[in-house]
Amino acid sequence: MKAILAKYFHIFTLMIMIAWLVIPPMSARAEEKTFQIDPAKIDAYVEAAMDRLHIPGAALGIVKGDRTVYLKGYGISGPDQAPVTPQTPFVLGSTSKSFTALAVMQLAEAGKIELDAPVQRYLPYFRTADEAASSQITVRYLLNQTSGFSIYTGRKGMVEGDKSIEQHIRDLKDTPLIGPAGSAYQYSNVNYNILSGIVQAVSGKPYAQYVSDHIFKPLAMNHSYAAPEQARNDGLATGYQPVFGVMVPTKQLNHEATVRQAT
């Protein structure tokens, strides 16, 4: 897990550095007049960073205002040596929580979800080891990562196989909380697993279908998916992890319940 997080951190840092290369600090008016990119410098920087960090493949998009000014794929997308293109889907990991939160807020604005309502209003079967405490967990606490679920519980769910969203939520019935709901912040993936179950229950659609219909399609995100099989059919990039300094392809479970989108 630390290796994966480190990899994402390196990539995030890389994107920040590229932004500094492409958009130098200056007044808004002067920037608009003189803005230009140097593809050769960008490519050289990305390729050098990929070589240094042993990143097999990456896709870059640079956006200024409402314009996409540069798109480029680098390296390979997997053991089959297929080249990365700007449209190659990559697993987003926890960035997908933003899409889950957006789905919840869309339904809240439509009057279908109340943020301060208990989870059990939408998922009557929801329970933790403390039944009384379970009834105090609200939608807002899940969004804010203050439900009482631990970091460990969130990580444990990622290695428990390809269960459905509902089954993962039902399996929380023996899970202890680290404290009363709303009392403290602790980042836990399980909070957003439960939110995805709420999206399903309230919308009447599978989570992946809701995200596709109400987020991806309206934004013309034509190569983004919340269903792993759809992403694989569009050339989903293989995940890699460093093993003794060598990047090794890593098979991922479908993880329907951890809703890790690809885009």
XYZ file of C-alpha atoms in Angstrom:
263
model
C 0.000 0.000 0.000
C 2.819 2.426 0.888
C 4.455 1.674 -2.444
C 1.247 2.454 -4.307
C 0.733 5.688 -2.372
C 4.333 6.679 -3.030
C 3.853 6.070 -6.741
C 0.733 8.268 -6.839
C 2.592 10.946 -4.841
C 5.431 10.966 -7.364
C 2.996 11.278 -10.249
C 1.094 14.089 -8.484
C 4.369 15.927 -7.829
C 5.325 15.426 -11.452
C 2.086 17.057 -12.627
C 2.675 20.067 -10.347
C 6.172 20.552 -11.716
C 4.875 20.379 -15.281
C 2.332 23.062 -14.446
C 5.170 25.340 -13.318
C 7.052 24.653 -16.525
C 4.054 25.437 -18.708
C 2.406 28.334 -16.864
C 5.014 30.742 -15.452
C 3.772 33.230 -12.825
C 2.820 36.589 -14.380
C -0.116 38.949 -14.533
C -3.313 37.466 -15.968
C -3.298 39.833 -18.969
C 0.355 39.284 -19.826
C -0.041 35.544 -19.389
C -2.938 35.480 -21.833
C -0.881 37.305 -24.470
C 2.338 35.324 -24.089
C 1.065 31.887 -23.114
C 2.655 29.141 -25.125
C 3.980 25.667 -24.554
C 7.197 23.989 -25.557
C 6.296 20.352 -26.303
C 9.942 19.295 -26.487
C 10.677 20.571 -22.971
C 7.519 19.020 -21.563
C 8.272 15.658 -23.172
C 11.867 15.722 -21.986
C 10.818 16.501 -18.426
C 8.145 13.790 -18.307
C 10.347 11.150 -19.876
C 13.237 11.927 -17.521
C 10.932 11.732 -14.510
C 9.434 8.444 -15.708
C 12.918 7.017 -16.126
C 14.006 8.199 -12.672
C 10.859 6.921 -10.924
C 10.563 3.722 -13.025
C 7.050 4.590 -14.228
C 6.115 2.284 -17.143
C 3.487 4.567 -18.647
C 1.691 7.842 -18.110
C -0.785 10.123 -19.852
C -0.580 13.904 -19.644
C -3.232 16.517 -20.220
C -2.614 20.244 -19.807
C -5.657 22.500 -19.575
C -5.731 26.298 -19.596
C -9.084 27.874 -18.899
C -11.587 25.909 -20.939
C -9.026 24.729 -23.508
C -6.999 21.541 -23.631
C -3.643 22.761 -24.877
C -1.566 19.576 -24.785
C -2.301 15.847 -24.727
C 0.317 13.119 -24.847
C 0.759 9.486 -23.892
C 4.131 8.133 -22.763
C 5.472 4.623 -22.333
C 3.458 1.421 -22.268
C 0.115 0.492 -20.733
C 1.007 -3.075 -19.770
C 3.008 -6.259 -20.436
C 1.626 -6.431 -23.984
C 3.661 -3.277 -24.699
C 0.629 -1.359 -25.984
C 1.520 2.345 -26.075
C -0.225 4.733 -23.711
C -2.446 7.263 -25.466
C -4.222 10.312 -24.002
C -7.385 8.163 -23.909
C -5.882 5.159 -22.076
C -7.902 4.585 -18.868
C -5.899 4.456 -15.621
C -7.212 3.362 -12.224
C -7.759 6.513 -10.174
C -7.677 4.979 -6.712
C -9.001 7.289 -4.016
C -9.466 10.179 -6.442
C -12.718 8.400 -7.277
C -14.094 9.486 -3.891
C -14.691 12.884 -5.484
C -17.100 11.297 -7.951
C -18.925 9.481 -5.158
C -19.262 12.716 -3.196
C -20.545 14.488 -6.308
C -23.157 11.770 -6.855
C -24.330 12.122 -3.256
C -24.560 15.901 -3.533
C -26.498 15.671 -6.802
C -29.050 13.470 -5.070
C -29.072 15.800 -2.061
C -29.776 18.820 -4.292
C -32.589 16.828 -5.895
C -34.121 16.349 -2.437
C -33.523 12.603 -2.419
C -30.836 12.548 0.289
C -30.667 14.522 3.530
C -27.075 14.917 4.628
C -27.909 14.800 8.327
C -30.167 11.775 8.030
C -28.898 8.490 9.472
C -27.443 5.991 7.036
C -30.080 3.498 8.145
C -32.805 5.632 6.548
C -31.386 4.648 3.144
C -29.736 1.334 4.068
C -31.910 -0.276 6.784
C -29.585 -3.301 6.962
C -26.533 -1.180 7.863
C -24.987 -2.245 11.197
C -21.650 -2.164 13.000
C -20.608 -4.123 16.097
C -22.292 -1.434 18.213
C -25.899 -1.408 17.024
C -26.797 1.761 18.929
C -23.789 3.616 17.530
C -24.706 2.512 14.022
C -27.920 4.486 14.162
C -25.968 7.698 14.894
C -23.870 7.614 11.724
C -25.184 10.116 9.186
C -24.495 10.721 5.515
C -22.548 13.872 6.405
C -20.288 11.943 8.781
C -19.436 9.550 5.955
C -18.659 12.423 3.587
C -16.495 14.147 6.194
C -14.671 10.949 7.264
C -15.912 11.373 10.830
C -18.125 8.282 11.081
C -15.972 6.390 13.574
C -14.657 3.821 11.092
C -10.906 3.287 11.244
C -8.190 3.504 8.613
C -7.593 -0.217 9.144
C -11.212 -1.100 8.367
C -10.987 0.808 5.105
C -7.811 -0.962 4.048
C -9.054 -4.379 5.107
C -11.993 -4.116 2.723
C -9.640 -3.689 -0.231
C -8.194 -7.195 0.146
C -11.339 -9.140 0.943
C -12.222 -10.150 -2.587
C -14.680 -9.192 -5.254
C -17.787 -8.694 -3.168
C -20.726 -6.545 -4.163
C -21.213 -3.134 -2.608
C -24.141 -4.405 -0.560
C -22.215 -7.437 0.692
C -19.283 -5.302 1.839
C -21.672 -3.063 3.750
C -23.475 -6.031 5.317
C -20.128 -7.485 6.401
C -19.550 -4.443 8.635
C -21.961 -5.885 11.214
C -19.089 -7.136 13.384
C -16.820 -4.142 12.842
C -16.006 -1.991 15.891
C -15.846 1.801 15.688
C -12.921 3.795 17.077
C -15.211 6.372 18.673
C -18.645 7.988 18.582
C -19.877 9.209 15.209
C -18.872 12.819 14.591
C -16.242 12.913 17.330
C -13.046 12.672 15.283
C -11.656 12.587 11.747
C -10.126 9.370 10.463
C -9.719 8.632 6.768
C -11.378 5.321 5.930
C -12.267 3.913 2.529
C -15.314 2.208 3.998
C -17.076 5.567 4.420
C -17.253 5.978 0.657
C -18.129 2.323 0.108
C -21.246 2.975 2.174
C -21.962 6.193 0.288
C -21.872 4.267 -2.992
C -24.470 1.916 -1.511
C -26.640 4.902 -0.640
C -26.333 6.219 -4.205
C -27.551 2.853 -5.484
C -30.438 2.627 -3.037
C -31.697 6.164 -3.603
C -31.230 6.346 -7.377
C -32.451 2.837 -8.096
C -29.429 2.299 -10.360
C -26.176 0.385 -9.916
C -23.485 2.777 -8.734
C -21.466 2.461 -11.954
C -24.523 3.192 -14.061
C -25.451 6.265 -12.016
C -21.944 7.736 -12.312
C -21.890 7.056 -16.051
C -25.340 8.588 -16.668
C -25.078 11.613 -14.385
C -21.384 12.510 -14.320
C -19.307 10.986 -17.108
C -21.763 11.358 -20.010
C -22.818 14.970 -19.263
C -19.135 15.933 -19.062
C -18.273 14.013 -22.262
C -15.825 11.856 -20.298
C -16.014 9.203 -22.980
C -13.089 7.114 -21.747
C -13.991 7.114 -18.046
C -15.658 4.205 -16.295
C -16.848 3.091 -12.879
C -17.142 -0.547 -14.024
C -13.806 -2.418 -14.314
C -14.915 -4.604 -17.223
C -15.867 -1.584 -19.328
C -12.487 0.001 -18.626
C -10.649 -3.180 -19.597
C -12.534 -3.277 -22.880
C -11.174 0.209 -23.593
C -7.536 -0.701 -22.876
C -7.268 -0.181 -19.099
C -3.622 0.294 -18.123
C -2.067 -2.429 -15.988
C -1.142 -1.526 -12.423
C 2.514 -1.858 -11.397
C 4.272 -2.083 -8.034
C 7.993 -1.911 -7.250
C 9.481 -5.206 -6.071
C 13.153 -4.887 -5.088
C 13.454 -1.912 -7.404
C 11.765 -3.565 -10.375
C 8.288 -2.542 -11.552
C 6.114 -5.669 -11.660
C 2.615 -5.910 -13.187
C 0.056 -6.337 -10.422
C -3.292 -8.012 -10.972
C -6.165 -6.099 -9.419
C -9.450 -7.470 -8.184
C -12.598 -5.912 -9.605
C -13.301 -4.349 -6.220
C -16.838 -3.312 -7.030
C -17.315 -2.243 -3.427
C -14.275 0.013 -3.346
C -15.516 1.861 -6.459
C -12.142 2.717 -7.955
C -12.939 4.452 -11.204
C -10.749 4.486 -14.280
C -10.310 7.534 -16.457
